Coordinates of C-alpha atoms and ligand atoms in Angstrom, one line a residue:
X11 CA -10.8 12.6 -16.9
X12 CA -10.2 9.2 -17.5
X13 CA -7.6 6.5 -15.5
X14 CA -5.5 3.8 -17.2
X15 CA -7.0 0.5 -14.8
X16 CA -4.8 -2.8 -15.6
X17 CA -6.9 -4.8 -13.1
X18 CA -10.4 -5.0 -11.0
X19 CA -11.6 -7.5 -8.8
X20 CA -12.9 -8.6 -5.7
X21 CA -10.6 -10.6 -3.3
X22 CA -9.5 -10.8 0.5
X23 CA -7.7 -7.9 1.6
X24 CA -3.9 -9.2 1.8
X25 CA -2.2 -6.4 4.3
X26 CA -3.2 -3.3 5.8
X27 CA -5.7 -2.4 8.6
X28 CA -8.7 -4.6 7.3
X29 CA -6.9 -7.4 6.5
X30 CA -8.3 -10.7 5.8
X31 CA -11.9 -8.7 5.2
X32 CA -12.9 -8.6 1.2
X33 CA -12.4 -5.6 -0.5
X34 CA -12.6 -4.3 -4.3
X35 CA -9.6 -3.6 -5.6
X36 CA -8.5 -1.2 -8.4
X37 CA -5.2 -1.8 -9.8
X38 CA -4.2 1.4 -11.6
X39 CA -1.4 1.3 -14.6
X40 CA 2.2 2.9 -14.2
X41 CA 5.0 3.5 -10.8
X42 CA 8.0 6.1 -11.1
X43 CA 10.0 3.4 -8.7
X44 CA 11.8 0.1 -9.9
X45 CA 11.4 -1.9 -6.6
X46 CA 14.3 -5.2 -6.9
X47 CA 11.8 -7.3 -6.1
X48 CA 8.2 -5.6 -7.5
X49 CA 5.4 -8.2 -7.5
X50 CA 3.3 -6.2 -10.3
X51 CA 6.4 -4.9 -12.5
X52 CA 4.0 -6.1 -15.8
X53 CA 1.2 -3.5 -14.5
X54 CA 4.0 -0.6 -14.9
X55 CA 5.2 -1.4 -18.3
X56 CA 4.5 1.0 -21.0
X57 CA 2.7 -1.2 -23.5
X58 CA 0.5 -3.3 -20.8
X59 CA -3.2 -3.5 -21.8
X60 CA -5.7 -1.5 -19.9
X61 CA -9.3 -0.5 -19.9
X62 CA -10.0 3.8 -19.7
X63 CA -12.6 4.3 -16.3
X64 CA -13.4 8.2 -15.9
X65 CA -14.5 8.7 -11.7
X66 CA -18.0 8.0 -12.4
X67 CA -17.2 4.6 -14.0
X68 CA -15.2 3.3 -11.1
X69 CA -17.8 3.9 -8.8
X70 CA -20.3 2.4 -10.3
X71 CA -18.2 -1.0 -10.9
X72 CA -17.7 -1.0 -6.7
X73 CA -20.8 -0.1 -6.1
X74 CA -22.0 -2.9 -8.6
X75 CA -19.9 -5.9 -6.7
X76 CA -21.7 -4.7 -2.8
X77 CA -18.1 -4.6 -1.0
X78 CA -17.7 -1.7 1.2
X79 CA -13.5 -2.4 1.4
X80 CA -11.8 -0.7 -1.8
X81 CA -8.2 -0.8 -2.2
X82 CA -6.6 2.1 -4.7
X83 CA -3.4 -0.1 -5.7
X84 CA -0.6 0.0 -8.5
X85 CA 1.7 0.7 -10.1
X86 CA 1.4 4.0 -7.4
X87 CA -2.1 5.3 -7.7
X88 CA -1.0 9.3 -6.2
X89 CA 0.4 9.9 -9.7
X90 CA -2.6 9.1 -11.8
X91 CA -3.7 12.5 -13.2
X92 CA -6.8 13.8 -11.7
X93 CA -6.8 11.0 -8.8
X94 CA -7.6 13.7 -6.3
X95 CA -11.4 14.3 -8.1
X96 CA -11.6 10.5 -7.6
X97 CA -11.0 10.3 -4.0
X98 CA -13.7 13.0 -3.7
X99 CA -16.1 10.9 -5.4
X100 CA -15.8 8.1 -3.1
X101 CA -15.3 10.1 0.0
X102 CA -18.9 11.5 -0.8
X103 CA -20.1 7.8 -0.4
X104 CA -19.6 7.3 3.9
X105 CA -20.7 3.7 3.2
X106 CA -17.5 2.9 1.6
X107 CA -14.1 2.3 3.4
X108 CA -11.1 3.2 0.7
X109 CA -7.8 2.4 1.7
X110 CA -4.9 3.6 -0.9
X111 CA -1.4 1.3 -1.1
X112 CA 1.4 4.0 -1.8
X113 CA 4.6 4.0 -2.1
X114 CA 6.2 6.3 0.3
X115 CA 7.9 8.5 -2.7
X116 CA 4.5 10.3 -3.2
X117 CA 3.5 13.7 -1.0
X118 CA 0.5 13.1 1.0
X119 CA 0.0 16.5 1.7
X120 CA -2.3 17.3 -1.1
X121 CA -4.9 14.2 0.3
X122 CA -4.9 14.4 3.8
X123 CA -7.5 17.3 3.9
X124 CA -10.0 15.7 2.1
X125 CA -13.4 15.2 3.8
X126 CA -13.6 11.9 5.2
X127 CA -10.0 11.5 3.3
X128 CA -9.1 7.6 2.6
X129 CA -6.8 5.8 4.5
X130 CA -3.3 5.4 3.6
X131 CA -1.5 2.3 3.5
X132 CA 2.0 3.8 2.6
X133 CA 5.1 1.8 2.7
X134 CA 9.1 2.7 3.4
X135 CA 11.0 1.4 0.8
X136 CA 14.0 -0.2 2.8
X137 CA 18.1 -0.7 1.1
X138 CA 17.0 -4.0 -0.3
X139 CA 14.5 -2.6 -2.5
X140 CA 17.1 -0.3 -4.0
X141 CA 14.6 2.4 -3.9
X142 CA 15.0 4.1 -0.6
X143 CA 16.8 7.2 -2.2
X144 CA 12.7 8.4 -3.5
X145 CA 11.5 8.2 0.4
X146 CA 10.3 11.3 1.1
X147 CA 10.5 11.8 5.1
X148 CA 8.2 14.2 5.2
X149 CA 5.5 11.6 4.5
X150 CA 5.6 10.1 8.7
X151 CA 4.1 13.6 9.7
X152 CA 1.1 13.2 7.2
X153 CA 0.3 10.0 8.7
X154 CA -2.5 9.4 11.1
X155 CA -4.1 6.5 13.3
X156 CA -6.5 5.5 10.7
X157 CA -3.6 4.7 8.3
X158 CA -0.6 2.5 8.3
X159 CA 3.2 2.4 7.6
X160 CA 4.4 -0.6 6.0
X161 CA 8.2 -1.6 6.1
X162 CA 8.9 -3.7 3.4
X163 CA 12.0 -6.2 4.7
X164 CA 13.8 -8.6 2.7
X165 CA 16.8 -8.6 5.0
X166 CA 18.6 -7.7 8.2
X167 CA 19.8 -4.8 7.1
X168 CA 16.2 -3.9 6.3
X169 CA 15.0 -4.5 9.6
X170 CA 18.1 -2.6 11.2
X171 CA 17.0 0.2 9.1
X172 CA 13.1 0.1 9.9
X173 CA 14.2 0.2 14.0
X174 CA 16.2 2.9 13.8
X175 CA 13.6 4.7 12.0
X176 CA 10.9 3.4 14.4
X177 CA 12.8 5.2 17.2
X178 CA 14.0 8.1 15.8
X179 CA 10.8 9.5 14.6
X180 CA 8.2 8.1 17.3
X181 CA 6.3 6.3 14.4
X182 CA 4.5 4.1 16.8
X183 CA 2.7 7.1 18.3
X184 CA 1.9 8.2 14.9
X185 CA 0.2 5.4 13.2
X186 CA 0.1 1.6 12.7
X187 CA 3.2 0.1 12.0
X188 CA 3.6 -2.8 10.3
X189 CA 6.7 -5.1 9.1
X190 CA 6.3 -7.4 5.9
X191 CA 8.6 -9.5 4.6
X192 CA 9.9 -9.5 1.0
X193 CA 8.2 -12.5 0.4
X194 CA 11.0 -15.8 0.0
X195 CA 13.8 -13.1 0.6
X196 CA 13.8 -13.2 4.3
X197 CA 12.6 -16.1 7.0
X198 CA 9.8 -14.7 9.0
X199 CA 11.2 -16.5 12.1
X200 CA 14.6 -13.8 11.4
X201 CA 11.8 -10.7 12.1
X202 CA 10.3 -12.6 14.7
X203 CA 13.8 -13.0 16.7
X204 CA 14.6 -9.3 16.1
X205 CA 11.7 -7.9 17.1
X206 CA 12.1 -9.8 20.0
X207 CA 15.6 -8.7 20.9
X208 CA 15.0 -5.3 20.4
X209 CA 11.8 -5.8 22.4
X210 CA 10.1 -4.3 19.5
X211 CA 6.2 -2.9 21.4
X212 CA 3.6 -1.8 19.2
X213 CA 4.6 -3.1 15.8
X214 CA 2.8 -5.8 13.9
X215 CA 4.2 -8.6 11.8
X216 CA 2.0 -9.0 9.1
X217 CA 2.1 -11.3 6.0
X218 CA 0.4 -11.0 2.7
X219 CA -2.1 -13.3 3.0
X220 CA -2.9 -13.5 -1.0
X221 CA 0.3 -15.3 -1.1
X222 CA -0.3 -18.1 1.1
X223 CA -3.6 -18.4 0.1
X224 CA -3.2 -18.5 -3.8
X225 CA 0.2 -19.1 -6.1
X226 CA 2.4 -16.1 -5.1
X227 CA 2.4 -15.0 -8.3
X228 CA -1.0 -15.6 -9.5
X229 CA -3.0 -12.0 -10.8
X230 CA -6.3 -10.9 -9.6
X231 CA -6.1 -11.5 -6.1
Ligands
SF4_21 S1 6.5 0.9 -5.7 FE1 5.3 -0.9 -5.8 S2 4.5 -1.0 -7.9 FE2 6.2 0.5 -7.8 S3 8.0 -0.7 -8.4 FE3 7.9 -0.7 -6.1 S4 6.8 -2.5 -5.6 FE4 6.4 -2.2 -7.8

């Protein structure tokens, strides 16, 4: 079993529970959602180069840089064939912390019963990113308080959106919520004054700090 990898490198982690710590990051190739305003679109095209890692292969490039963090990324790494015999690869390592960025469209039922199962940085796909059709609700009860629910907003109607589902489903109590802007598309002081007005507890504004750090659009980290 082998995965299509566009990308792997060591960098800061940019969201998600350990951010601002360094982690190793494997960027896998391919996403079944067309986000408006995708950062890594090139990584889901059909003819973008990529180098074939079987399980055993991966882990031996993160065990080779000595970073405990590893981030699964994409493109939407639940859909790579065989994934699954990869996660229990790493999971047999309790040195390593492995975090997986998905999209929300993905069941996480077939993961969460691992031993020592990752941790799951999924995100909610709000109007703006013209995907929020693929959301599968379902998801919020396979979170837990080791993983985290991102809500990507690039408006106010994205934030509107994220609150009501906030409420309605108790997502606080559930897991770590985050907000994180769309970045350019929204002005962080806008989340700041709603979360604010609706006196918004337990919710974290987070930023991606790979784009303030670097070029927004700069690859590889
Ligand atoms: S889910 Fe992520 S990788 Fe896929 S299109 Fe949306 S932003 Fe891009």
């Amino acid at each position: 079993m082998e995965f299509k990898v566009v990308e792997k490198f060591v960098s800061i982690n940019g969201e998600g529970r350990r951010s601002g710590q360094l982690a190793v990051f494997i960027r896998f190739a391919g996403c079944n959602l067309k986000c408006s305003y995708c950062d890594t679109m090139w990584a889901n095209e059909k003819n973008v180069s990529y180098e074939l890692m079987s399980s055993h292969d991966i882990y031996d490039y993160i065990k080779s840089t000595n970073v405990t963090n590893v981030t699964l990324t994409g493109g939407e790494p639940l859909l790579q064939d065989g994934i699954i015999h990869l996660l229990e690869l790493l999971a047999k390592d309790t040195t390593l912390h492995v975090e997986i960025e998905t999209n929300g469209s993905v069941s996480l039922e077939p993961f969460i019963a691992l031993e020592n199962s990752p941790s799951f940085t999924m995100d909610y796909k709000l109007p703006s990113s013209l995907m929020e059709d693929n959301m599968l609700l379902s998801n919020f009860n396979n979170l837990a308080k080791k993983d985290t629910l991102k809500f990507v907003a690039g408006s106010l109607l994205d934030l509107e959106k994220a609150y009501e589902l906030i409420i309605k489903y108790n997502l606080t109590h559930k897991t770590n919520v985050y907000i994180s802007p769309v970045y350019g598309n929204i002005q962080l002081e806008k989340i700041v004054d709603f979360m604010i007005n609706k006196k918004i507890n337990g919710v974290q504004l987070q930023l991606q700090l790979h784009k303030i750090i670097w070029d927004p659009n700069k690859r590889g980290v």
